[in-house]
PDB file of C-alpha atoms in Angstrom:
ATOM      1  CA  ASN I 489     104.412 -25.612  62.663  1.00  0.00           C
ATOM      2  CA  ARG I 490     106.289 -28.527  61.121  1.00  0.00           C
ATOM      3  CA  ALA I 491     105.088 -31.045  63.719  1.00  0.00           C
ATOM      4  CA  ILE I 492     101.448 -30.035  63.270  1.00  0.00           C
ATOM      5  CA  LEU I 493     101.705 -30.110  59.473  1.00  0.00           C
ATOM      6  CA  ASP I 494     103.375 -33.530  59.500  1.00  0.00           C
ATOM      7  CA  LYS I 495     100.644 -34.888  61.765  1.00  0.00           C
ATOM      8  CA  VAL I 496      97.936 -33.565  59.446  1.00  0.00           C
ATOM      9  CA  ALA I 497      99.719 -35.111  56.451  1.00  0.00           C
ATOM     10  CA  ARG I 498      99.890 -38.508  58.184  1.00  0.00           C
ATOM     11  CA  THR I 499      96.245 -38.337  59.261  1.00  0.00           C
ATOM     12  CA  THR I 500      94.716 -37.088  56.011  1.00  0.00           C
ATOM     13  CA  GLY I 501      97.193 -37.938  53.255  1.00  0.00           C
ATOM     14  CA  VAL I 502      97.242 -34.270  52.204  1.00  0.00           C
ATOM     15  CA  PRO I 503     100.866 -33.050  51.863  1.00  0.00           C
ATOM     16  CA  ALA I 504     102.063 -30.461  54.342  1.00  0.00           C
ATOM     17  CA  GLY I 505     102.833 -28.056  51.508  1.00  0.00           C
ATOM     18  CA  ILE I 506      99.263 -28.127  50.226  1.00  0.00           C
ATOM     19  CA  VAL I 507      97.811 -27.476  53.701  1.00  0.00           C
ATOM     20  CA  LEU I 508     100.330 -24.687  54.267  1.00  0.00           C
ATOM     21  CA  ALA I 509      99.529 -23.096  50.907  1.00  0.00           C
ATOM     22  CA  VAL I 510      95.786 -23.039  51.611  1.00  0.00           C
ATOM     23  CA  TRP I 511      96.423 -21.495  55.034  1.00  0.00           C
ATOM     24  CA  GLY I 512      98.632 -18.845  53.468  1.00  0.00           C
ATOM     25  CA  LYS I 513      96.204 -18.049  50.667  1.00  0.00           C
ATOM     26  CA  GLU I 514      93.135 -17.858  52.891  1.00  0.00           C
ATOM     27  CA  SER I 515      94.499 -15.852  55.828  1.00  0.00           C
ATOM     28  CA  ALA I 516      98.193 -15.062  55.300  1.00  0.00           C
ATOM     29  CA  PHE I 517      99.095 -17.819  57.773  1.00  0.00           C
ATOM     30  CA  GLY I 518      96.660 -16.477  60.328  1.00  0.00           C
ATOM     31  CA  THR I 519      97.803 -12.860  60.202  1.00  0.00           C
ATOM     32  CA  ALA I 520      95.001 -11.424  58.035  1.00  0.00           C
ATOM     33  CA  LYS I 521      92.433  -9.324  59.855  1.00  0.00           C
ATOM     34  CA  ILE I 522      89.042 -11.039  59.819  1.00  0.00           C
ATOM     35  CA  GLU I 523      86.830  -8.428  61.396  1.00  0.00           C
ATOM     36  CA  LYS I 524      83.237  -8.756  60.193  1.00  0.00           C
ATOM     37  CA  ASP I 525      80.409  -9.769  62.530  1.00  0.00           C
ATOM     38  CA  ALA I 526      79.541 -13.155  60.990  1.00  0.00           C
ATOM     39  CA  VAL I 527      75.870 -13.206  61.938  1.00  0.00           C
ATOM     40  CA  ARG I 528      75.234  -9.652  60.813  1.00  0.00           C
ATOM     41  CA  THR I 529      77.099 -10.277  57.542  1.00  0.00           C
ATOM     42  CA  LEU I 530      75.238 -13.492  56.760  1.00  0.00           C
ATOM     43  CA  ALA I 531      71.878 -11.991  57.707  1.00  0.00           C
ATOM     44  CA  THR I 532      72.507  -9.096  55.329  1.00  0.00           C
ATOM     45  CA  GLN I 533      73.478 -11.435  52.496  1.00  0.00           C
ATOM     46  CA  ALA I 534      70.469 -13.681  53.149  1.00  0.00           C
ATOM     47  CA  TYR I 535      68.112 -10.690  53.157  1.00  0.00           C
ATOM     48  CA  MET I 536      69.351  -8.500  50.327  1.00  0.00           C
ATOM     49  CA  GLY I 537      72.341 -10.127  48.634  1.00  0.00           C
ATOM     50  CA  SER I 538      72.405 -11.365  45.043  1.00  0.00           C
ATOM     51  CA  ARG I 539      72.481 -15.023  46.207  1.00  0.00           C
ATOM     52  CA  ARG I 540      69.916 -14.971  49.003  1.00  0.00           C
ATOM     53  CA  ALA I 541      68.918 -18.637  48.590  1.00  0.00           C
ATOM     54  CA  GLU I 542      72.532 -19.712  49.133  1.00  0.00           C
ATOM     55  CA  PHE I 543      73.106 -17.526  52.181  1.00  0.00           C
ATOM     56  CA  PHE I 544      69.981 -18.325  54.195  1.00  0.00           C
ATOM     57  CA  PRO I 545      71.197 -21.874  55.053  1.00  0.00           C
ATOM     58  CA  GLU I 546      74.571 -20.376  55.971  1.00  0.00           C
ATOM     59  CA  LEU I 547      72.877 -17.956  58.378  1.00  0.00           C
ATOM     60  CA  VAL I 548      71.014 -20.857  59.989  1.00  0.00           C
ATOM     61  CA  ALA I 549      74.268 -22.838  60.262  1.00  0.00           C
ATOM     62  CA  ALA I 550      75.935 -19.853  61.954  1.00  0.00           C
ATOM     63  CA  LEU I 551      73.162 -19.788  64.542  1.00  0.00           C
ATOM     64  CA  VAL I 552      73.662 -23.523  65.112  1.00  0.00           C
ATOM     65  CA  ILE I 553      77.375 -22.880  65.726  1.00  0.00           C
ATOM     66  CA  LEU I 554      76.426 -20.358  68.396  1.00  0.00           C
ATOM     67  CA  GLU I 555      73.773 -22.620  69.870  1.00  0.00           C
ATOM     68  CA  GLU I 556      76.310 -25.441  70.187  1.00  0.00           C
ATOM     69  CA  GLU I 557      78.679 -22.991  71.902  1.00  0.00           C
ATOM     70  CA  HIS I 558      81.654 -23.500  69.619  1.00  0.00           C
ATOM     71  CA  ILE I 559      82.413 -19.781  69.925  1.00  0.00           C
ATOM     72  CA  SER I 560      80.876 -16.644  71.379  1.00  0.00           C
ATOM     73  CA  ARG I 561      78.913 -14.215  69.242  1.00  0.00           C
ATOM     74  CA  ALA I 562      81.494 -11.482  69.828  1.00  0.00           C
ATOM     75  CA  ALA I 563      84.383 -13.708  68.679  1.00  0.00           C
ATOM     76  CA  MET I 564      82.589 -15.173  65.676  1.00  0.00           C
ATOM     77  CA  LYS I 565      84.293 -13.167  62.947  1.00  0.00           C
ATOM     78  CA  SER I 566      84.048 -13.627  59.196  1.00  0.00           C
ATOM     79  CA  SER I 567      84.965 -12.151  55.841  1.00  0.00           C
ATOM     80  CA  TRP I 568      82.635  -9.785  53.993  1.00  0.00           C
ATOM     81  CA  ALA I 569      80.947 -12.891  52.547  1.00  0.00           C
ATOM     82  CA  GLY I 570      80.517 -14.704  55.867  1.00  0.00           C
ATOM     83  CA  ALA I 571      83.481 -17.106  55.588  1.00  0.00           C
ATOM     84  CA  LEU I 572      84.712 -18.014  59.060  1.00  0.00           C
ATOM     85  CA  GLY I 573      88.144 -17.965  60.637  1.00  0.00           C
ATOM     86  CA  GLN I 574      91.546 -18.678  59.184  1.00  0.00           C
ATOM     87  CA  PRO I 575      90.483 -21.480  56.778  1.00  0.00           C
ATOM     88  CA  GLN I 576      87.587 -19.273  55.556  1.00  0.00           C
ATOM     89  CA  PHE I 577      84.949 -21.974  55.949  1.00  0.00           C
ATOM     90  CA  MET I 578      81.344 -21.064  55.324  1.00  0.00           C
ATOM     91  CA  PRO I 579      79.258 -22.015  58.401  1.00  0.00           C
ATOM     92  CA  THR I 580      77.876 -25.207  56.838  1.00  0.00           C
ATOM     93  CA  LYS I 581      81.454 -26.287  56.116  1.00  0.00           C
ATOM     94  CA  PHE I 582      82.463 -25.530  59.696  1.00  0.00           C
ATOM     95  CA  LEU I 583      79.771 -27.910  60.946  1.00  0.00           C
ATOM     96  CA  SER I 584      80.799 -30.671  58.521  1.00  0.00           C
ATOM     97  CA  ASP I 585      84.575 -30.245  58.269  1.00  0.00           C
ATOM     98  CA  ALA I 586      86.116 -28.340  61.183  1.00  0.00           C
ATOM     99  CA  VAL I 587      87.983 -30.707  63.515  1.00  0.00           C
ATOM    100  CA  ASP I 588      89.697 -30.593  66.890  1.00  0.00           C
ATOM    101  CA  GLY I 589      93.383 -30.766  66.051  1.00  0.00           C
ATOM    102  CA  ASN I 590      94.858 -30.543  69.551  1.00  0.00           C
ATOM    103  CA  GLY I 591      92.402 -32.689  71.503  1.00  0.00           C
ATOM    104  CA  ASP I 592      91.067 -29.951  73.789  1.00  0.00           C
ATOM    105  CA  GLY I 593      87.457 -30.682  72.884  1.00  0.00           C
ATOM    106  CA  ARG I 594      86.960 -27.532  70.803  1.00  0.00           C
ATOM    107  CA  ARG I 595      87.003 -26.773  67.074  1.00  0.00           C
ATOM    108  CA  ASP I 596      88.605 -23.340  67.026  1.00  0.00           C
ATOM    109  CA  ILE I 597      89.386 -22.218  63.467  1.00  0.00           C
ATOM    110  CA  TRP I 598      89.823 -18.602  64.562  1.00  0.00           C
ATOM    111  CA  ASP I 599      92.780 -18.732  66.934  1.00  0.00           C
ATOM    112  CA  THR I 600      94.121 -22.315  67.301  1.00  0.00           C
ATOM    113  CA  THR I 601      96.661 -23.230  64.630  1.00  0.00           C
ATOM    114  CA  SER I 602      96.423 -26.987  65.161  1.00  0.00           C
ATOM    115  CA  ASP I 603      92.648 -26.869  64.626  1.00  0.00           C
ATOM    116  CA  VAL I 604      93.023 -24.627  61.576  1.00  0.00           C
ATOM    117  CA  LEU I 605      95.521 -26.893  59.823  1.00  0.00           C
ATOM    118  CA  ALA I 606      93.755 -30.118  60.779  1.00  0.00           C
ATOM    119  CA  SER I 607      90.478 -28.707  59.477  1.00  0.00           C
ATOM    120  CA  ILE I 608      92.005 -27.762  56.119  1.00  0.00           C
ATOM    121  CA  GLY I 609      93.447 -31.257  55.741  1.00  0.00           C
ATOM    122  CA  HIS I 610      90.173 -32.890  56.767  1.00  0.00           C
ATOM    123  CA  TYR I 611      88.222 -30.765  54.284  1.00  0.00           C
ATOM    124  CA  LEU I 612      90.424 -31.827  51.367  1.00  0.00           C
ATOM    125  CA  LYS I 613      90.448 -35.479  52.422  1.00  0.00           C
ATOM    126  CA  SER I 614      86.657 -35.509  52.700  1.00  0.00           C
ATOM    127  CA  ARG I 615      86.415 -34.102  49.168  1.00  0.00           C
ATOM    128  CA  GLY I 616      88.387 -37.039  47.790  1.00  0.00           C
ATOM    129  CA  TRP I 617      92.087 -36.179  48.075  1.00  0.00           C
ATOM    130  CA  LYS I 618      94.120 -39.245  47.044  1.00  0.00           C
ATOM    131  CA  ALA I 619      97.256 -39.714  49.124  1.00  0.00           C
ATOM    132  CA  GLY I 620     100.458 -39.932  47.087  1.00  0.00           C
ATOM    133  CA  LEU I 621      98.915 -38.520  43.905  1.00  0.00           C
ATOM    134  CA  PRO I 622     100.585 -35.309  42.614  1.00  0.00           C
ATOM    135  CA  TRP I 623      98.324 -32.382  41.736  1.00  0.00           C
ATOM    136  CA  GLY I 624      99.951 -32.025  38.306  1.00  0.00           C
ATOM    137  CA  VAL I 625     102.859 -30.705  36.252  1.00  0.00           C
ATOM    138  CA  GLU I 626     103.555 -28.011  33.661  1.00  0.00           C
ATOM    139  CA  VAL I 627     103.887 -29.415  30.150  1.00  0.00           C
ATOM    140  CA  ARG I 628     104.806 -28.557  26.572  1.00  0.00           C
ATOM    141  CA  LEU I 629     101.767 -29.038  24.354  1.00  0.00           C
ATOM    142  CA  PRO I 630     102.463 -29.700  20.653  1.00  0.00           C
ATOM    143  CA  ALA I 631     100.517 -27.616  18.143  1.00  0.00           C
ATOM    144  CA  SER I 632      98.869 -30.855  16.986  1.00  0.00           C
ATOM    145  CA  VAL I 633      97.112 -31.272  20.346  1.00  0.00           C
ATOM    146  CA  SER I 634      94.045 -29.047  20.580  1.00  0.00           C
ATOM    147  CA  CYS I 635      93.539 -26.804  23.577  1.00  0.00           C
ATOM    148  CA  SER I 636      89.845 -27.730  23.354  1.00  0.00           C
ATOM    149  CA  LEU I 637      90.742 -31.038  25.045  1.00  0.00           C
ATOM    150  CA  GLU I 638      90.909 -29.199  28.376  1.00  0.00           C
ATOM    151  CA  GLY I 639      88.838 -30.039  31.427  1.00  0.00           C
ATOM    152  CA  PRO I 640      87.980 -32.616  34.093  1.00  0.00           C
ATOM    153  CA  ASP I 641      85.668 -34.509  31.735  1.00  0.00           C
ATOM    154  CA  GLN I 642      88.324 -35.043  29.057  1.00  0.00           C
ATOM    155  CA  GLY I 643      91.052 -36.803  31.005  1.00  0.00           C
ATOM    156  CA  GLN I 644      93.218 -39.333  29.185  1.00  0.00           C
ATOM    157  CA  PRO I 645      95.667 -42.018  30.306  1.00  0.00           C
ATOM    158  CA  LEU I 646      99.169 -40.685  30.705  1.00  0.00           C
ATOM    159  CA  ALA I 647     100.322 -42.980  27.900  1.00  0.00           C
ATOM    160  CA  ALA I 648      97.922 -41.260  25.480  1.00  0.00           C
ATOM    161  CA  TRP I 649      99.380 -37.836  26.246  1.00  0.00           C
ATOM    162  CA  VAL I 650     102.887 -39.249  25.788  1.00  0.00           C
ATOM    163  CA  ARG I 651     101.944 -40.704  22.397  1.00  0.00           C
ATOM    164  CA  ALA I 652     100.565 -37.305  21.389  1.00  0.00           C
ATOM    165  CA  GLY I 653     104.000 -35.769  22.008  1.00  0.00           C
ATOM    166  CA  VAL I 654     103.269 -34.007  25.303  1.00  0.00           C
ATOM    167  CA  THR I 655     106.348 -33.654  27.534  1.00  0.00           C
ATOM    168  CA  ARG I 656     107.188 -31.926  30.774  1.00  0.00           C
ATOM    169  CA  ALA I 657     107.894 -28.208  30.433  1.00  0.00           C
ATOM    170  CA  ASP I 658     111.602 -28.912  30.905  1.00  0.00           C
ATOM    171  CA  GLY I 659     111.516 -31.302  27.938  1.00  0.00           C
ATOM    172  CA  LYS I 660     111.814 -34.487  29.982  1.00  0.00           C
ATOM    173  CA  PRO I 661     109.401 -37.379  29.355  1.00  0.00           C
ATOM    174  CA  LEU I 662     106.234 -37.487  31.427  1.00  0.00           C
ATOM    175  CA  ALA I 663     106.179 -40.037  34.246  1.00  0.00           C
ATOM    176  CA  LEU I 664     103.627 -41.368  36.716  1.00  0.00           C
ATOM    177  CA  GLY I 665     105.291 -39.331  39.445  1.00  0.00           C
ATOM    178  CA  ASP I 666     104.377 -36.124  37.603  1.00  0.00           C
ATOM    179  CA  VAL I 667     100.605 -36.511  37.428  1.00  0.00           C
ATOM    180  CA  GLY I 668      99.598 -40.107  38.107  1.00  0.00           C
ATOM    181  CA  PRO I 669      97.966 -42.544  35.659  1.00  0.00           C
ATOM    182  CA  THR I 670      95.429 -40.058  34.253  1.00  0.00           C
ATOM    183  CA  GLY I 671      96.034 -36.471  33.157  1.00  0.00           C
ATOM    184  CA  HIS I 672      93.587 -33.651  32.489  1.00  0.00           C
ATOM    185  CA  LEU I 673      94.666 -30.714  30.349  1.00  0.00           C
ATOM    186  CA  LEU I 674      94.630 -27.305  32.068  1.00  0.00           C
ATOM    187  CA  MET I 675      95.282 -24.100  30.108  1.00  0.00           C
ATOM    188  CA  PRO I 676      94.216 -21.054  32.165  1.00  0.00           C
ATOM    189  CA  ALA I 677      94.933 -18.691  29.254  1.00  0.00           C
ATOM    190  CA  GLY I 678      94.395 -21.112  26.381  1.00  0.00           C
ATOM    191  CA  ARG I 679      97.197 -21.010  23.829  1.00  0.00           C
ATOM    192  CA  MET I 680      98.168 -17.601  25.201  1.00  0.00           C
ATOM    193  CA  GLY I 681      99.674 -19.078  28.356  1.00  0.00           C
ATOM    194  CA  PRO I 682     101.334 -22.160  29.870  1.00  0.00           C
ATOM    195  CA  ALA I 683      99.812 -25.633  29.809  1.00  0.00           C
ATOM    196  CA  PHE I 684      99.534 -28.211  32.579  1.00  0.00           C
ATOM    197  CA  LEU I 685      98.450 -31.804  33.033  1.00  0.00           C
ATOM    198  CA  VAL I 686      96.610 -32.155  36.316  1.00  0.00           C
ATOM    199  CA  SER I 687      95.273 -35.067  38.328  1.00  0.00           C
ATOM    200  CA  ASP I 688      91.998 -35.623  40.155  1.00  0.00           C
ATOM    201  CA  ASN I 689      93.593 -33.973  43.201  1.00  0.00           C
ATOM    202  CA  PHE I 690      93.667 -30.681  41.311  1.00  0.00           C
ATOM    203  CA  TYR I 691      89.877 -30.791  41.182  1.00  0.00           C
ATOM    204  CA  VAL I 692      89.775 -31.517  44.904  1.00  0.00           C
ATOM    205  CA  LEU I 693      91.580 -28.189  45.355  1.00  0.00           C
ATOM    206  CA  LYS I 694      88.882 -26.586  43.210  1.00  0.00           C
ATOM    207  CA  ALA I 695      86.316 -27.864  45.723  1.00  0.00           C
ATOM    208  CA  TYR I 696      87.918 -25.410  48.149  1.00  0.00           C
ATOM    209  CA  ASN I 697      87.710 -22.573  45.614  1.00  0.00           C
ATOM    210  CA  GLU I 698      86.324 -23.026  42.114  1.00  0.00           C
ATOM    211  CA  SER I 699      88.992 -20.890  40.439  1.00  0.00           C
ATOM    212  CA  ASP I 700      91.529 -22.698  38.237  1.00  0.00           C
ATOM    213  CA  VAL I 701      94.124 -20.085  39.161  1.00  0.00           C
ATOM    214  CA  TYR I 702      93.433 -20.600  42.882  1.00  0.00           C
ATOM    215  CA  ALA I 703      93.992 -24.356  42.609  1.00  0.00           C
ATOM    216  CA  LEU I 704      97.087 -23.831  40.456  1.00  0.00           C
ATOM    217  CA  THR I 705      98.463 -21.401  43.035  1.00  0.00           C
ATOM    218  CA  ILE I 706      97.934 -23.890  45.872  1.00  0.00           C
ATOM    219  CA  GLY I 707      99.597 -26.696  43.940  1.00  0.00           C
ATOM    220  CA  MET I 708     102.650 -24.681  42.939  1.00  0.00           C
ATOM    221  CA  VAL I 709     103.148 -22.987  46.310  1.00  0.00           C
ATOM    222  CA  GLY I 710     102.793 -26.385  47.963  1.00  0.00           C
ATOM    223  CA  ASP I 711     105.524 -27.774  45.729  1.00  0.00           C
ATOM    224  CA  ARG I 712     107.887 -24.989  46.749  1.00  0.00           C
ATOM    225  CA  LEU I 713     108.500 -26.684  50.073  1.00  0.00           C
ATOM    226  CA  SER I 714     110.586 -29.232  48.195  1.00  0.00           C
ATOM    227  CA  GLY I 715     112.596 -26.741  46.142  1.00  0.00           C
ATOM    228  CA  PRO I 716     112.543 -23.584  44.020  1.00  0.00           C
ATOM    229  CA  GLN I 717     110.611 -23.599  40.777  1.00  0.00           C
ATOM    230  CA  SER I 718     108.702 -21.314  38.447  1.00  0.00           C
ATOM    231  CA  ILE I 719     106.293 -21.474  35.550  1.00  0.00           C
ATOM    232  CA  ARG I 720     108.347 -21.907  32.376  1.00  0.00           C
ATOM    233  CA  GLY I 721     105.718 -21.050  29.780  1.00  0.00           C
ATOM    234  CA  ASP I 722     105.137 -17.466  28.722  1.00  0.00           C
ATOM    235  CA  TRP I 723     101.928 -15.558  29.345  1.00  0.00           C
ATOM    236  CA  GLY I 724     100.845 -13.731  26.208  1.00  0.00           C
ATOM    237  CA  LYS I 725      98.766 -10.569  26.006  1.00  0.00           C
ATOM    238  CA  VAL I 726      95.940 -11.869  28.163  1.00  0.00           C
ATOM    239  CA  GLY I 727      93.221  -9.575  29.451  1.00  0.00           C
ATOM    240  CA  GLY I 728      92.227  -6.320  27.813  1.00  0.00           C
ATOM    241  CA  PHE I 729      88.539  -7.173  28.002  1.00  0.00           C
ATOM    242  CA  SER I 730      85.753  -6.587  30.483  1.00  0.00           C
ATOM    243  CA  ARG I 731      83.598  -9.090  32.290  1.00  0.00           C
ATOM    244  CA  GLY I 732      80.712  -7.788  30.206  1.00  0.00           C
ATOM    245  CA  ASP I 733      82.641  -8.617  27.016  1.00  0.00           C
ATOM    246  CA  VAL I 734      83.116 -12.209  28.169  1.00  0.00           C
ATOM    247  CA  ARG I 735      79.480 -12.507  29.240  1.00  0.00           C
ATOM    248  CA  ALA I 736      78.357 -11.372  25.793  1.00  0.00           C
ATOM    249  CA  VAL I 737      80.637 -13.962  24.153  1.00  0.00           C
ATOM    250  CA  GLN I 738      79.290 -16.659  26.451  1.00  0.00           C
ATOM    251  CA  ARG I 739      75.687 -15.845  25.605  1.00  0.00           C
ATOM    252  CA  ARG I 740      76.408 -15.957  21.866  1.00  0.00           C
ATOM    253  CA  LEU I 741      78.129 -19.316  22.280  1.00  0.00           C
ATOM    254  CA  GLU I 742      75.219 -20.631  24.349  1.00  0.00           C
ATOM    255  CA  GLY I 743      72.891 -19.581  21.524  1.00  0.00           C
ATOM    256  CA  MET I 744      74.935 -21.754  19.189  1.00  0.00           C
ATOM    257  CA  GLY I 745      74.568 -24.746  21.498  1.00  0.00           C
ATOM    258  CA  HIS I 746      77.949 -24.593  23.246  1.00  0.00           C
ATOM    259  CA  ASP I 747      78.304 -25.342  26.955  1.00  0.00           C
ATOM    260  CA  VAL I 748      80.059 -22.397  28.625  1.00  0.00           C
ATOM    261  CA  GLY I 749      79.219 -23.475  32.175  1.00  0.00           C
ATOM    262  CA  THR I 750      77.602 -20.245  33.341  1.00  0.00           C
ATOM    263  CA  ALA I 751      77.402 -16.941  31.488  1.00  0.00           C
ATOM    264  CA  ASP I 752      79.086 -15.142  34.372  1.00  0.00           C
ATOM    265  CA  GLY I 753      81.786 -13.182  32.562  1.00  0.00           C
ATOM    266  CA  LEU I 754      84.568 -15.408  33.916  1.00  0.00           C
ATOM    267  CA  VAL I 755      86.863 -17.337  31.575  1.00  0.00           C
ATOM    268  CA  GLY I 756      86.479 -20.815  33.051  1.00  0.00           C
ATOM    269  CA  PHE I 757      87.518 -24.023  31.337  1.00  0.00           C
ATOM    270  CA  ARG I 758      84.113 -24.638  29.758  1.00  0.00           C
ATOM    271  CA  THR I 759      84.183 -21.189  28.189  1.00  0.00           C
ATOM    272  CA  ARG I 760      87.727 -21.797  26.939  1.00  0.00           C
ATOM    273  CA  VAL I 761      86.721 -25.149  25.417  1.00  0.00           C
ATOM    274  CA  ALA I 762      83.618 -23.622  23.811  1.00  0.00           C
ATOM    275  CA  ILE I 763      85.713 -20.863  22.218  1.00  0.00           C
ATOM    276  CA  GLY I 764      88.174 -23.463  20.933  1.00  0.00           C
ATOM    277  CA  CYS I 765      85.411 -25.598  19.426  1.00  0.00           C
ATOM    278  CA  TRP I 766      83.862 -22.528  17.750  1.00  0.00           C
ATOM    279  CA  GLN I 767      87.254 -21.549  16.338  1.00  0.00           C
ATOM    280  CA  GLU I 768      87.868 -25.066  14.999  1.00  0.00           C
ATOM    281  CA  LYS I 769      84.422 -25.185  13.378  1.00  0.00           C
ATOM    282  CA  ASN I 770      85.008 -21.870  11.627  1.00  0.00           C
ATOM    283  CA  GLY I 771      88.543 -22.584  10.443  1.00  0.00           C
ATOM    284  CA  LEU I 772      90.138 -20.004  12.733  1.00  0.00           C
ATOM    285  CA  PRO I 773      93.378 -20.229  14.717  1.00  0.00           C
ATOM    286  CA  VAL I 774      92.468 -22.169  17.839  1.00  0.00           C
ATOM    287  CA  THR I 775      93.467 -20.176  20.927  1.00  0.00           C
ATOM    288  CA  CYS I 776      90.700 -21.218  23.371  1.00  0.00           C
ATOM    289  CA  TYR I 777      90.761 -17.717  24.810  1.00  0.00           C
ATOM    290  CA  PRO I 778      88.676 -14.565  24.325  1.00  0.00           C
ATOM    291  CA  ASP I 779      91.240 -12.458  22.490  1.00  0.00           C
ATOM    292  CA  LYS I 780      90.223  -9.304  20.617  1.00  0.00           C
ATOM    293  CA  ALA I 781      89.326 -11.224  17.456  1.00  0.00           C
ATOM    294  CA  VAL I 782      87.025 -13.595  19.343  1.00  0.00           C
ATOM    295  CA  ILE I 783      85.300 -10.794  21.215  1.00  0.00           C
ATOM    296  CA  SER I 784      84.872  -8.763  18.033  1.00  0.00           C
ATOM    297  CA  ALA I 785      83.336 -11.733  16.193  1.00  0.00           C
ATOM    298  CA  LEU I 786      81.042 -12.960  18.958  1.00  0.00           C
ATOM    299  CA  LYS I 787      80.120  -9.972  21.128  1.00  0.00           C
TER     300      LYS I 787
END
């Protein structure tokens, strides 16, 4: 699919590796079985799911797709959550972002590879992908730089990170070609895992899936087209807690006035920053992660 990927890259500015990585993650390059009846699935979610208000518009959009004859009811397959075809677009996203990649007049994200890849590229471009800007790079973070500086709202000029002693993970100086003019700190496991500086394009990937680890996966797999690489930093003893443990910590932090995003039991960047700020305020080692000591103190 090199010719198709190159065409998408020229048209959208999204590198072929990024498009390929999304395709692989969402549907194993089109080989995953997507077998649910989309209308039945969405109707069930809209009627009795935990997010009924979100799914009702998706059910209506699915009916519009059928009304406009993009696909037959029998062929309109989805995931268990109603995401359609190989790119796993929700129906509203199909209507706004699916494109005809081969010029046959149809937008077929179920069986036509050119349409699938073009639609992924179009989606990312429409969410603000900046051509030529890397997604980010793994870095070494000095102990003097707090992990509580993480997040899309705390970006700093690359020169500021350099002055603070941040380098690439291989020890080389940071350059514009690594992350662009502005870097945002990303630490999926706080001080218990590797650190990255990421660009605005990283957050475009999060528009596809809100997970930091998802976006990191797409970026790193995409880079593998240009050569072998691996994460250099070590992962410490992460995990060992339940989603309920994290939710309890989040609610305690919210009660203290910290912004954890949503008390959903997931360790997102706002929760990590809130933990780090609480640790700093109380004179504790700043890990920005819900280790056993944090959970014991805040649960």
